[in-house]
PDB file of C-alpha atoms in Angstrom:
ATOM      1  CA  MET A  14     -54.624  28.515  20.526  1.00  0.00           C
ATOM      2  CA  GLU A  15     -50.962  27.643  20.495  1.00  0.00           C
ATOM      3  CA  SER A  16     -49.536  25.390  17.841  1.00  0.00           C
ATOM      4  CA  SER A  17     -46.199  23.800  18.555  1.00  0.00           C
ATOM      5  CA  PHE A  18     -44.371  20.774  17.411  1.00  0.00           C
ATOM      6  CA  GLN A  19     -41.897  18.952  19.577  1.00  0.00           C
ATOM      7  CA  ILE A  20     -39.733  15.890  18.983  1.00  0.00           C
ATOM      8  CA  ASP A  21     -38.725  13.810  21.952  1.00  0.00           C
ATOM      9  CA  GLY A  22     -34.957  13.438  22.206  1.00  0.00           C
ATOM     10  CA  TRP A  23     -34.172  16.173  19.651  1.00  0.00           C
ATOM     11  CA  ALA A  24     -31.959  18.175  22.014  1.00  0.00           C
ATOM     12  CA  ALA A  25     -29.917  15.103  22.952  1.00  0.00           C
ATOM     13  CA  PHE A  26     -29.544  14.206  19.257  1.00  0.00           C
ATOM     14  CA  VAL A  27     -28.349  17.711  18.356  1.00  0.00           C
ATOM     15  CA  LYS A  28     -25.827  17.654  21.202  1.00  0.00           C
ATOM     16  CA  SER A  29     -24.484  14.204  20.227  1.00  0.00           C
ATOM     17  CA  PHE A  30     -24.328  15.101  16.561  1.00  0.00           C
ATOM     18  CA  SER A  31     -22.490  18.376  17.168  1.00  0.00           C
ATOM     19  CA  GLN A  32     -19.923  16.585  19.337  1.00  0.00           C
ATOM     20  CA  PHE A  33     -19.496  13.994  16.594  1.00  0.00           C
ATOM     21  CA  VAL A  34     -19.035  16.653  13.910  1.00  0.00           C
ATOM     22  CA  ASP A  35     -16.407  18.411  16.017  1.00  0.00           C
ATOM     23  CA  LYS A  36     -14.369  15.185  16.127  1.00  0.00           C
ATOM     24  CA  TRP A  37     -14.942  14.152  12.491  1.00  0.00           C
ATOM     25  CA  GLU A  38     -11.581  15.247  11.015  1.00  0.00           C
ATOM     26  CA  ALA A  39      -9.632  13.450  13.737  1.00  0.00           C
ATOM     27  CA  LYS A  40     -11.752  10.292  13.337  1.00  0.00           C
ATOM     28  CA  LYS A  41     -11.322  10.346   9.562  1.00  0.00           C
ATOM     29  CA  ALA A  42      -7.541  10.800   9.925  1.00  0.00           C
ATOM     30  CA  VAL A  43      -7.311   7.779  12.240  1.00  0.00           C
ATOM     31  CA  LEU A  44      -9.392   5.670   9.833  1.00  0.00           C
ATOM     32  CA  LEU A  45      -7.296   6.592   6.794  1.00  0.00           C
ATOM     33  CA  GLN A  46      -4.050   5.979   8.690  1.00  0.00           C
ATOM     34  CA  LYS A  47      -5.303   2.514   9.718  1.00  0.00           C
ATOM     35  CA  MET A  48      -6.329   1.774   6.131  1.00  0.00           C
ATOM     36  CA  GLY A  49      -2.889   2.736   4.840  1.00  0.00           C
ATOM     37  CA  THR A  50      -1.190   0.617   7.496  1.00  0.00           C
ATOM     38  CA  ILE A  51      -3.340  -2.414   6.641  1.00  0.00           C
ATOM     39  CA  TYR A  52      -2.618  -2.036   2.935  1.00  0.00           C
ATOM     40  CA  ARG A  53       1.126  -1.669   3.569  1.00  0.00           C
ATOM     41  CA  SER A  54       1.136  -4.753   5.790  1.00  0.00           C
ATOM     42  CA  GLU A  55      -0.470  -6.787   2.984  1.00  0.00           C
ATOM     43  CA  VAL A  56       1.908  -5.448   0.309  1.00  0.00           C
ATOM     44  CA  ILE A  57       5.140  -6.309   2.169  1.00  0.00           C
ATOM     45  CA  PRO A  58       4.801 -10.151   1.984  1.00  0.00           C
ATOM     46  CA  ASN A  59       4.282  -9.924  -1.787  1.00  0.00           C
ATOM     47  CA  VAL A  60       7.519  -8.042  -2.493  1.00  0.00           C
ATOM     48  CA  PRO A  61      10.040 -10.445  -4.010  1.00  0.00           C
ATOM     49  CA  VAL A  62      13.138 -11.096  -1.930  1.00  0.00           C
ATOM     50  CA  ASP A  63      15.860  -8.575  -2.605  1.00  0.00           C
ATOM     51  CA  THR A  64      18.301  -6.670  -0.438  1.00  0.00           C
ATOM     52  CA  SER A  65      15.258  -5.505   1.585  1.00  0.00           C
ATOM     53  CA  ARG A  66      15.829  -1.917   0.464  1.00  0.00           C
ATOM     54  CA  LEU A  67      12.548  -2.017  -1.426  1.00  0.00           C
ATOM     55  CA  VAL A  68      10.647  -3.550   1.494  1.00  0.00           C
ATOM     56  CA  ASP A  69      12.078  -1.018   3.944  1.00  0.00           C
ATOM     57  CA  SER A  70      11.162   1.887   1.672  1.00  0.00           C
ATOM     58  CA  ILE A  71       7.442   1.090   1.348  1.00  0.00           C
ATOM     59  CA  SER A  72       5.662   3.680   3.464  1.00  0.00           C
ATOM     60  CA  VAL A  73       2.267   5.145   4.231  1.00  0.00           C
ATOM     61  CA  PHE A  74       2.020   8.770   3.086  1.00  0.00           C
ATOM     62  CA  THR A  75      -0.631  10.719   4.991  1.00  0.00           C
ATOM     63  CA  ASP A  76      -0.356  14.093   3.234  1.00  0.00           C
ATOM     64  CA  GLY A  77      -3.687  13.475   1.473  1.00  0.00           C
ATOM     65  CA  ILE A  78      -5.760  12.905   4.608  1.00  0.00           C
ATOM     66  CA  PRO A  79      -7.354  16.395   4.448  1.00  0.00           C
ATOM     67  CA  ASP A  80      -8.498  15.468   0.916  1.00  0.00           C
ATOM     68  CA  ASP A  81      -9.800  12.027   2.004  1.00  0.00           C
ATOM     69  CA  TYR A  82      -7.020   9.780   0.716  1.00  0.00           C
ATOM     70  CA  VAL A  83      -3.863   8.059   1.895  1.00  0.00           C
ATOM     71  CA  GLU A  84      -1.055   6.676  -0.266  1.00  0.00           C
ATOM     72  CA  VAL A  85       1.156   3.640   0.111  1.00  0.00           C
ATOM     73  CA  GLY A  86       4.270   3.611  -2.011  1.00  0.00           C
ATOM     74  CA  THR A  87       8.001   3.936  -2.290  1.00  0.00           C
ATOM     75  CA  ASN A  88      10.599   6.305  -3.680  1.00  0.00           C
ATOM     76  CA  VAL A  89      12.881   3.485  -4.854  1.00  0.00           C
ATOM     77  CA  LYS A  90      13.266   3.958  -8.600  1.00  0.00           C
ATOM     78  CA  TYR A  91      13.335   0.275  -9.542  1.00  0.00           C
ATOM     79  CA  ALA A  92      10.114  -0.538  -7.650  1.00  0.00           C
ATOM     80  CA  LEU A  93       7.966   0.112 -10.724  1.00  0.00           C
ATOM     81  CA  PHE A  94      10.014  -2.363 -12.784  1.00  0.00           C
ATOM     82  CA  VAL A  95       9.789  -5.034 -10.070  1.00  0.00           C
ATOM     83  CA  ASP A  96       6.039  -4.491  -9.728  1.00  0.00           C
ATOM     84  CA  GLU A  97       5.044  -4.147 -13.390  1.00  0.00           C
ATOM     85  CA  GLY A  98       7.816  -6.093 -15.167  1.00  0.00           C
ATOM     86  CA  HIS A  99      10.463  -4.913 -17.617  1.00  0.00           C
ATOM     87  CA  VAL A 100      12.633  -5.818 -20.577  1.00  0.00           C
ATOM     88  CA  GLN A 101      16.257  -6.813 -20.060  1.00  0.00           C
ATOM     89  CA  HIS A 102      18.042  -5.775 -23.226  1.00  0.00           C
ATOM     90  CA  LYS A 103      20.741  -7.735 -25.002  1.00  0.00           C
ATOM     91  CA  ARG A 104      23.992  -7.170 -23.124  1.00  0.00           C
ATOM     92  CA  PHE A 105      27.486  -8.494 -22.636  1.00  0.00           C
ATOM     93  CA  LEU A 106      28.317 -10.177 -19.321  1.00  0.00           C
ATOM     94  CA  PRO A 107      32.083 -10.320 -18.550  1.00  0.00           C
ATOM     95  CA  VAL A 108      33.501 -13.664 -17.450  1.00  0.00           C
ATOM     96  CA  GLU A 109      34.331 -12.367 -13.940  1.00  0.00           C
ATOM     97  CA  ARG A 110      30.624 -11.660 -13.388  1.00  0.00           C
ATOM     98  CA  LEU A 111      29.422 -15.154 -14.290  1.00  0.00           C
ATOM     99  CA  SER A 112      27.994 -17.121 -11.420  1.00  0.00           C
ATOM    100  CA  ALA A 113      25.642 -20.009 -10.824  1.00  0.00           C
ATOM    101  CA  GLY A 114      23.782 -20.334  -7.546  1.00  0.00           C
ATOM    102  CA  GLY A 115      25.859 -17.534  -6.028  1.00  0.00           C
ATOM    103  CA  LYS A 116      29.174 -19.276  -6.789  1.00  0.00           C
ATOM    104  CA  GLN A 117      31.706 -18.142  -9.362  1.00  0.00           C
ATOM    105  CA  LYS A 118      31.304 -20.186 -12.506  1.00  0.00           C
ATOM    106  CA  TYR A 119      34.324 -22.053 -13.882  1.00  0.00           C
ATOM    107  CA  ILE A 120      35.125 -21.214 -17.508  1.00  0.00           C
ATOM    108  CA  LYS A 121      37.043 -23.856 -19.460  1.00  0.00           C
ATOM    109  CA  ASP A 122      38.104 -21.581 -22.299  1.00  0.00           C
ATOM    110  CA  LYS A 123      40.432 -18.994 -20.734  1.00  0.00           C
ATOM    111  CA  LYS A 124      40.300 -16.903 -23.935  1.00  0.00           C
ATOM    112  CA  GLN A 125      36.565 -16.323 -23.553  1.00  0.00           C
ATOM    113  CA  ARG A 126      35.893 -12.809 -22.218  1.00  0.00           C
ATOM    114  CA  GLY A 127      32.232 -13.369 -21.413  1.00  0.00           C
ATOM    115  CA  ILE A 128      28.878 -14.151 -22.937  1.00  0.00           C
ATOM    116  CA  MET A 129      26.202 -12.191 -24.752  1.00  0.00           C
ATOM    117  CA  LEU A 130      22.837 -12.382 -22.971  1.00  0.00           C
ATOM    118  CA  SER A 131      19.758 -12.223 -25.155  1.00  0.00           C
ATOM    119  CA  GLU A 132      16.910  -9.796 -24.689  1.00  0.00           C
ATOM    120  CA  ARG A 133      14.106 -11.101 -22.499  1.00  0.00           C
ATOM    121  CA  TYR A 134      11.048  -9.909 -20.611  1.00  0.00           C
ATOM    122  CA  VAL A 135      11.079 -10.160 -16.808  1.00  0.00           C
ATOM    123  CA  GLN A 136       7.572 -10.679 -15.409  1.00  0.00           C
ATOM    124  CA  GLY A 137       6.407  -8.230 -12.771  1.00  0.00           C
ATOM    125  CA  SER A 138       5.525  -9.498  -9.328  1.00  0.00           C
ATOM    126  CA  HIS A 139       2.489  -7.165  -9.033  1.00  0.00           C
ATOM    127  CA  PHE A 140       3.022  -6.865  -5.290  1.00  0.00           C
ATOM    128  CA  MET A 141       0.906  -3.695  -5.030  1.00  0.00           C
ATOM    129  CA  ASP A 142      -2.103  -5.294  -6.765  1.00  0.00           C
ATOM    130  CA  LYS A 143      -1.763  -8.520  -4.779  1.00  0.00           C
ATOM    131  CA  GLY A 144      -1.555  -6.487  -1.568  1.00  0.00           C
ATOM    132  CA  MET A 145      -4.794  -4.679  -2.404  1.00  0.00           C
ATOM    133  CA  VAL A 146      -6.591  -7.945  -3.147  1.00  0.00           C
ATOM    134  CA  THR A 147      -5.550  -9.439   0.200  1.00  0.00           C
ATOM    135  CA  ALA A 148      -6.177  -6.176   2.102  1.00  0.00           C
ATOM    136  CA  LYS A 149      -9.664  -5.605   0.692  1.00  0.00           C
ATOM    137  CA  PRO A 150     -11.586  -7.845   3.150  1.00  0.00           C
ATOM    138  CA  ARG A 151      -9.807  -6.290   6.133  1.00  0.00           C
ATOM    139  CA  LEU A 152     -10.434  -2.787   4.771  1.00  0.00           C
ATOM    140  CA  GLU A 153     -14.124  -3.533   4.225  1.00  0.00           C
ATOM    141  CA  ARG A 154     -14.478  -4.804   7.815  1.00  0.00           C
ATOM    142  CA  LEU A 155     -12.653  -1.738   9.161  1.00  0.00           C
ATOM    143  CA  ILE A 156     -14.888   0.654   7.215  1.00  0.00           C
ATOM    144  CA  ALA A 157     -18.079  -1.158   8.240  1.00  0.00           C
ATOM    145  CA  SER A 158     -16.992  -1.054  11.875  1.00  0.00           C
ATOM    146  CA  PHE A 159     -16.144   2.638  11.563  1.00  0.00           C
ATOM    147  CA  MET A 160     -19.569   3.442  10.094  1.00  0.00           C
ATOM    148  CA  GLU A 161     -21.344   1.501  12.847  1.00  0.00           C
ATOM    149  CA  GLU A 162     -19.324   3.318  15.493  1.00  0.00           C
ATOM    150  CA  CYS A 163     -20.193   6.675  13.883  1.00  0.00           C
ATOM    151  CA  ALA A 164     -23.880   5.788  13.830  1.00  0.00           C
ATOM    152  CA  ARG A 165     -23.777   4.849  17.532  1.00  0.00           C
ATOM    153  CA  GLU A 166     -22.084   8.124  18.405  1.00  0.00           C
ATOM    154  CA  VAL A 167     -24.613  10.200  16.475  1.00  0.00           C
ATOM    155  CA  GLU A 168     -27.452   8.324  18.203  1.00  0.00           C
ATOM    156  CA  GLY A 169     -25.933   9.305  21.523  1.00  0.00           C
ATOM    157  CA  GLY A 170     -24.135   6.124  22.350  1.00  0.00           C
ATOM    158  CA  ARG A 171     -20.497   5.887  23.305  1.00  0.00           C
ATOM    159  CA  LEU A 172     -18.654   9.222  22.894  1.00  0.00           C
TER     160      LEU A 172
END
């Protein structure tokens, strides 16, 4: 009397799954790169207008892909202050630096050397947070699509 147990399609499943596992790191890297690119594309429109140095410096950093993360950021030092807000301290502004609407301001009193600006808080634009909020639906769709594609591949579908 021989007792054996056999599952139909097991060999095909094992073959498909092993091929999928062999490609996993590359698939994960592509997914994370796409996620970073989507997030970056949603951050850029929220950056306040400046000389475009800040916009041009926002990049996707892929060094963390082996550890399952990707970063979007910048190395511009003032980016944190633009994003989170900051205090402008009391300071003296010389008369030659005064302008209104981009035009040199006319000073009636020629003896005046400048004006003292009061301390004030400059609100942050929160462009990183706003970018994540707008990117979230696209990221969720991308991840859901990726998981469905992975499931099809493991089941022996498209490879």
